[in-house]
PDB file of C-alpha atoms in Angstrom:
ATOM      1  CA  MET A   1     138.076 115.545  56.705  1.00 90.00           C
ATOM      2  CA  GLY A   2     136.180 112.953  58.718  1.00 89.00           C
ATOM      3  CA  ILE A   3     136.418 112.933  62.478  1.00 93.00           C
ATOM      4  CA  PRO A   4     136.618 109.532  64.175  1.00 92.00           C
ATOM      5  CA  THR A   5     133.736 108.896  66.566  1.00 90.00           C
ATOM      6  CA  GLU A   6     132.733 106.000  68.773  1.00 90.00           C
ATOM      7  CA  PRO A   7     130.217 103.628  67.173  1.00 92.00           C
ATOM      8  CA  LYS A   8     126.717 103.142  68.496  1.00 95.00           C
ATOM      9  CA  PRO A   9     126.236 100.078  70.667  1.00 97.00           C
ATOM     10  CA  VAL A  10     124.925  96.955  68.932  1.00 97.00           C
ATOM     11  CA  LYS A  11     122.703  93.982  69.794  1.00 98.00           C
ATOM     12  CA  LEU A  12     124.631  90.805  70.675  1.00 98.00           C
ATOM     13  CA  PHE A  13     123.336  87.375  69.730  1.00 98.00           C
ATOM     14  CA  VAL A  14     124.769  83.879  69.574  1.00 98.00           C
ATOM     15  CA  ALA A  15     123.827  81.120  67.166  1.00 96.00           C
ATOM     16  CA  LEU A  16     124.046  77.724  68.862  1.00 96.00           C
ATOM     17  CA  LEU A  17     124.405  74.467  66.957  1.00 93.00           C
ATOM     18  CA  SER A  18     124.171  71.041  68.591  1.00 93.00           C
ATOM     19  CA  ARG A  19     122.435  67.687  68.335  1.00 90.00           C
ATOM     20  CA  HIS A  20     122.091  67.732  72.122  1.00 91.00           C
ATOM     21  CA  GLU A  21     119.101  69.997  72.693  1.00 91.00           C
ATOM     22  CA  GLU A  22     119.470  69.461  76.441  1.00 93.00           C
ATOM     23  CA  LEU A  23     122.752  71.409  76.291  1.00 94.00           C
ATOM     24  CA  PHE A  24     121.079  74.612  75.110  1.00 95.00           C
ATOM     25  CA  PRO A  25     119.798  75.680  78.572  1.00 96.00           C
ATOM     26  CA  LEU A  26     123.162  74.850  80.178  1.00 96.00           C
ATOM     27  CA  VAL A  27     125.125  76.811  77.586  1.00 97.00           C
ATOM     28  CA  GLU A  28     122.639  79.689  77.704  1.00 97.00           C
ATOM     29  CA  LYS A  29     123.105  79.882  81.489  1.00 97.00           C
ATOM     30  CA  GLU A  30     126.868  80.307  80.999  1.00 97.00           C
ATOM     31  CA  LEU A  31     126.300  82.864  78.251  1.00 98.00           C
ATOM     32  CA  THR A  32     123.901  84.933  80.357  1.00 98.00           C
ATOM     33  CA  ALA A  33     126.427  84.928  83.202  1.00 97.00           C
ATOM     34  CA  LEU A  34     128.906  86.533  80.784  1.00 97.00           C
ATOM     35  CA  PHE A  35     126.699  88.767  78.628  1.00 98.00           C
ATOM     36  CA  GLY A  36     123.576  89.509  80.671  1.00 98.00           C
ATOM     37  CA  PRO A  37     120.027  88.221  80.495  1.00 98.00           C
ATOM     38  CA  ALA A  38     118.635  86.809  77.273  1.00 97.00           C
ATOM     39  CA  ASP A  39     115.812  88.875  75.808  1.00 97.00           C
ATOM     40  CA  SER A  40     114.783  86.908  72.719  1.00 95.00           C
ATOM     41  CA  ALA A  41     115.360  83.557  71.055  1.00 94.00           C
ATOM     42  CA  CYS A  42     114.634  81.765  67.822  1.00 90.00           C
ATOM     43  CA  GLY A  43     113.445  78.219  68.543  1.00 83.00           C
ATOM     44  CA  SER A  44     115.498  75.120  67.891  1.00 87.00           C
ATOM     45  CA  LEU A  45     115.315  74.511  64.141  1.00 79.00           C
ATOM     46  CA  PRO A  46     116.529  71.329  62.398  1.00 74.00           C
ATOM     47  CA  TRP A  47     119.834  72.068  60.689  1.00 76.00           C
ATOM     48  CA  ALA A  48     121.014  69.943  57.755  1.00 72.00           C
ATOM     49  CA  VAL A  49     122.733  72.602  55.672  1.00 73.00           C
ATOM     50  CA  THR A  50     126.032  70.797  55.091  1.00 70.00           C
ATOM     51  CA  ASP A  51     127.954  67.777  56.340  1.00 71.00           C
ATOM     52  CA  TYR A  52     130.825  70.049  57.500  1.00 68.00           C
ATOM     53  CA  TYR A  53     130.154  69.363  61.198  1.00 72.00           C
ATOM     54  CA  GLU A  54     129.015  65.728  60.871  1.00 76.00           C
ATOM     55  CA  LYS A  55     132.301  64.015  61.816  1.00 75.00           C
ATOM     56  CA  GLU A  56     132.786  66.235  64.857  1.00 75.00           C
ATOM     57  CA  MET A  57     129.203  66.814  66.026  1.00 73.00           C
ATOM     58  CA  GLY A  58     127.115  64.040  64.466  1.00 77.00           C
ATOM     59  CA  ILE A  59     123.811  64.273  62.609  1.00 81.00           C
ATOM     60  CA  GLY A  60     120.447  65.675  63.658  1.00 87.00           C
ATOM     61  CA  LEU A  61     121.831  69.106  64.491  1.00 90.00           C
ATOM     62  CA  LEU A  62     119.607  71.913  65.744  1.00 91.00           C
ATOM     63  CA  ARG A  63     120.119  75.676  65.363  1.00 93.00           C
ATOM     64  CA  ARG A  64     119.009  78.077  68.103  1.00 95.00           C
ATOM     65  CA  ILE A  65     119.683  81.813  68.219  1.00 96.00           C
ATOM     66  CA  VAL A  66     119.619  83.798  71.457  1.00 98.00           C
ATOM     67  CA  SER A  67     120.084  87.549  71.986  1.00 98.00           C
ATOM     68  CA  PHE A  68     121.083  89.390  75.131  1.00 98.00           C
ATOM     69  CA  ALA A  69     119.513  92.459  76.731  1.00 97.00           C
ATOM     70  CA  PRO A  70     122.610  94.625  77.234  1.00 97.00           C
ATOM     71  CA  LEU A  71     123.865  96.426  74.141  1.00 97.00           C
ATOM     72  CA  ILE A  72     127.601  96.076  73.500  1.00 97.00           C
ATOM     73  CA  SER A  73     130.336  97.934  71.684  1.00 97.00           C
ATOM     74  CA  PRO A  74     130.931  96.339  68.274  1.00 97.00           C
ATOM     75  CA  GLU A  75     134.644  96.195  69.052  1.00 95.00           C
ATOM     76  CA  ALA A  76     133.892  93.671  71.831  1.00 97.00           C
ATOM     77  CA  LEU A  77     132.816  90.989  69.346  1.00 97.00           C
ATOM     78  CA  ALA A  78     136.263  89.436  68.795  1.00 97.00           C
ATOM     79  CA  GLY A  79     136.755  89.031  72.548  1.00 97.00           C
ATOM     80  CA  ILE A  80     133.272  87.536  72.857  1.00 98.00           C
ATOM     81  CA  LYS A  81     134.162  84.946  70.193  1.00 97.00           C
ATOM     82  CA  LEU A  82     137.230  83.974  72.223  1.00 97.00           C
ATOM     83  CA  GLU A  83     135.086  83.643  75.387  1.00 97.00           C
ATOM     84  CA  THR A  84     132.546  81.445  73.602  1.00 97.00           C
ATOM     85  CA  GLN A  85     135.330  79.167  72.411  1.00 95.00           C
ATOM     86  CA  GLY A  86     136.140  78.525  76.062  1.00 95.00           C
ATOM     87  CA  ILE A  87     132.528  77.425  76.608  1.00 96.00           C
ATOM     88  CA  GLU A  88     132.716  75.146  73.553  1.00 94.00           C
ATOM     89  CA  GLU A  89     135.829  73.517  75.034  1.00 93.00           C
ATOM     90  CA  ARG A  90     134.058  72.816  78.332  1.00 93.00           C
ATOM     91  CA  TYR A  91     131.367  70.871  76.448  1.00 92.00           C
ATOM     92  CA  GLN A  92     133.738  68.772  74.308  1.00 89.00           C
ATOM     93  CA  TRP A  93     133.468  65.050  73.874  1.00 80.00           C
ATOM     94  CA  ILE A  94     136.677  63.066  74.316  1.00 80.00           C
ATOM     95  CA  GLU A  95     137.298  59.487  73.146  1.00 80.00           C
ATOM     96  CA  GLY A  96     140.922  58.498  73.552  1.00 79.00           C
ATOM     97  CA  GLU A  97     142.992  60.886  71.464  1.00 78.00           C
ATOM     98  CA  ASN A  98     139.931  62.220  69.631  1.00 80.00           C
ATOM     99  CA  ARG A  99     137.867  65.168  70.748  1.00 78.00           C
ATOM    100  CA  GLY A 100     135.255  67.468  69.318  1.00 82.00           C
ATOM    101  CA  ARG A 101     132.571  69.977  70.118  1.00 86.00           C
ATOM    102  CA  ARG A 102     129.124  69.019  71.292  1.00 87.00           C
ATOM    103  CA  VAL A 103     128.019  72.619  70.803  1.00 94.00           C
ATOM    104  CA  ASN A 104     129.105  75.275  68.329  1.00 93.00           C
ATOM    105  CA  ILE A 105     128.667  78.894  69.442  1.00 96.00           C
ATOM    106  CA  ASP A 106     128.808  81.638  66.821  1.00 95.00           C
ATOM    107  CA  PRO A 107     128.426  85.169  68.201  1.00 98.00           C
ATOM    108  CA  GLY A 108     127.355  88.109  66.111  1.00 98.00           C
ATOM    109  CA  TYR A 109     125.493  91.373  66.321  1.00 98.00           C
ATOM    110  CA  VAL A 110     122.612  93.244  64.775  1.00 98.00           C
ATOM    111  CA  ASP A 111     122.536  96.972  64.230  1.00 97.00           C
ATOM    112  CA  ASP A 112     120.129  99.106  62.230  1.00 96.00           C
ATOM    113  CA  GLY A 113     121.639  98.098  58.895  1.00 97.00           C
ATOM    114  CA  LYS A 114     123.273  94.690  59.113  1.00 98.00           C
ATOM    115  CA  VAL A 115     123.926  91.351  60.775  1.00 98.00           C
ATOM    116  CA  VAL A 116     127.605  90.718  61.529  1.00 98.00           C
ATOM    117  CA  LEU A 117     129.196  87.356  62.351  1.00 97.00           C
ATOM    118  CA  VAL A 118     132.689  86.447  63.525  1.00 97.00           C
ATOM    119  CA  SER A 119     134.830  83.438  62.727  1.00 94.00           C
ATOM    120  CA  THR A 120     138.288  82.003  63.316  1.00 92.00           C
ATOM    121  CA  LYS A 121     138.505  81.281  59.588  1.00 92.00           C
ATOM    122  CA  GLY A 122     139.675  83.936  57.154  1.00 91.00           C
ATOM    123  CA  ALA A 123     138.024  84.251  53.745  1.00 92.00           C
ATOM    124  CA  PHE A 124     137.888  86.705  50.843  1.00 93.00           C
ATOM    125  CA  HIS A 125     134.915  88.572  52.315  1.00 94.00           C
ATOM    126  CA  ARG A 126     136.102  88.725  55.933  1.00 95.00           C
ATOM    127  CA  ILE A 127     138.206  91.350  57.633  1.00 96.00           C
ATOM    128  CA  TYR A 128     140.706  90.652  60.364  1.00 96.00           C
ATOM    129  CA  LEU A 129     139.651  92.024  63.755  1.00 96.00           C
ATOM    130  CA  ARG A 130     142.206  90.736  66.280  1.00 96.00           C
ATOM    131  CA  SER A 131     143.559  87.623  68.006  1.00 96.00           C
ATOM    132  CA  GLY A 132     142.808  85.333  65.040  1.00 96.00           C
ATOM    133  CA  ILE A 133     139.186  86.499  64.723  1.00 97.00           C
ATOM    134  CA  TYR A 134     137.608  87.715  61.469  1.00 97.00           C
ATOM    135  CA  GLY A 135     134.341  89.586  60.959  1.00 97.00           C
ATOM    136  CA  GLU A 136     131.835  89.558  58.116  1.00 97.00           C
ATOM    137  CA  VAL A 137     128.624  91.332  57.212  1.00 98.00           C
ATOM    138  CA  THR A 138     126.270  88.452  56.406  1.00 97.00           C
ATOM    139  CA  LEU A 139     122.906  90.219  55.946  1.00 98.00           C
ATOM    140  CA  LEU A 140     122.059  93.810  54.950  1.00 97.00           C
ATOM    141  CA  PHE A 141     118.821  95.561  55.914  1.00 97.00           C
ATOM    142  CA  GLN A 142     117.173  96.982  52.785  1.00 96.00           C
ATOM    143  CA  GLY A 143     113.544  97.545  51.880  1.00 94.00           C
ATOM    144  CA  GLY A 144     112.276  96.453  55.290  1.00 93.00           C
ATOM    145  CA  LEU A 145     113.995  93.026  55.146  1.00 95.00           C
ATOM    146  CA  PHE A 146     117.384  91.514  55.771  1.00 96.00           C
ATOM    147  CA  GLN A 147     118.884  90.692  52.394  1.00 96.00           C
ATOM    148  CA  PRO A 148     121.572  88.043  51.858  1.00 96.00           C
ATOM    149  CA  LEU A 149     124.922  88.449  50.182  1.00 96.00           C
ATOM    150  CA  VAL A 150     126.532  85.916  47.843  1.00 95.00           C
ATOM    151  CA  TYR A 151     128.416  84.280  50.729  1.00 94.00           C
ATOM    152  CA  THR A 152     125.599  84.306  53.334  1.00 93.00           C
ATOM    153  CA  TYR A 153     125.317  80.958  55.141  1.00 91.00           C
ATOM    154  CA  PRO A 154     122.247  78.967  54.010  1.00 89.00           C
ATOM    155  CA  ASP A 155     120.677  78.918  57.498  1.00 90.00           C
ATOM    156  CA  TYR A 156     120.747  82.726  57.520  1.00 91.00           C
ATOM    157  CA  LEU A 157     118.606  82.584  54.363  1.00 92.00           C
ATOM    158  CA  TRP A 158     115.810  80.687  56.114  1.00 89.00           C
ATOM    159  CA  PRO A 159     112.600  82.727  56.453  1.00 91.00           C
ATOM    160  CA  GLU A 160     112.508  81.971  60.201  1.00 92.00           C
ATOM    161  CA  THR A 161     116.042  83.258  60.685  1.00 93.00           C
ATOM    162  CA  ARG A 162     115.517  86.416  58.668  1.00 94.00           C
ATOM    163  CA  ALA A 163     112.201  87.114  60.449  1.00 95.00           C
ATOM    164  CA  PHE A 164     113.975  86.663  63.795  1.00 96.00           C
ATOM    165  CA  PHE A 165     116.589  89.232  62.803  1.00 97.00           C
ATOM    166  CA  VAL A 166     113.933  91.720  61.640  1.00 97.00           C
ATOM    167  CA  ALA A 167     112.262  91.380  65.057  1.00 97.00           C
ATOM    168  CA  LEU A 168     115.652  91.624  66.800  1.00 98.00           C
ATOM    169  CA  ARG A 169     116.437  94.791  64.842  1.00 98.00           C
ATOM    170  CA  SER A 170     113.134  96.305  66.042  1.00 97.00           C
ATOM    171  CA  LEU A 171     114.010  95.417  69.637  1.00 97.00           C
ATOM    172  CA  TYR A 172     117.446  96.966  69.149  1.00 97.00           C
ATOM    173  CA  LEU A 173     115.973 100.188  67.712  1.00 97.00           C
ATOM    174  CA  ARG A 174     113.618 100.472  70.724  1.00 96.00           C
ATOM    175  CA  GLN A 175     116.588 100.029  73.053  1.00 96.00           C
ATOM    176  CA  LEU A 176     118.539 102.712  71.198  1.00 94.00           C
ATOM    177  CA  ASN A 177     115.567 105.066  71.361  1.00 91.00           C
ATOM    178  CA  LEU A 178     115.147 104.484  75.093  1.00 88.00           C
ATOM    179  CA  SER A 179     118.835 105.249  75.615  1.00 84.00           C
ATOM    180  CA  GLY A 180     118.475 108.514  73.684  1.00 79.00           C
ATOM    181  CA  GLN A 181     120.615 107.417  70.736  1.00 79.00           C
ATOM    182  CA  PRO A 182     119.083 107.912  67.313  1.00 71.00           C
ATOM    183  CA  ALA A 183     119.244 105.057  64.812  1.00 70.00           C
ATOM    184  CA  ASP A 184     120.843 105.623  61.401  1.00 67.00           C
ATOM    185  CA  ARG A 185     117.985 103.901  59.561  1.00 52.00           C
TER     186      ARG A 185
END
């Protein structure tokens, strides 16, 4: 019989999406106030994966990923998604009765074997966490690389994104080692 144990801490990151690059430092300042100092980032990459966000956010979107120094419990991720939605609301545009986001914030985490994302949208491959938040494994670490799954978002397939997550995993493993917690590898 298995015995329930607490999970190892994980490495928090957020993926930011906006056409307003000048918002990234402002949003990152709010995020660091909540989650601690940033310790790595993937530069602002042009994002034209789909037109899903076009009506709300416009064209010329940029993707930036930022990670935070403190490790977190994986069970905190649903609450973090709810907190980031509050930040998105503070940066809304409003025109009469219409409103929309100027920045999209998608939190997730890296551990030694996977990249996990959260969403407010349920789907066949997502599991319900709490408070209307669903989680998904979007990349698996195998053979020294993060490998996609059939439903992995196209921007998580980009070589730059996958290389960032390999480097972030290495940073995470060093942090685990320094804290005296062995990685599963």
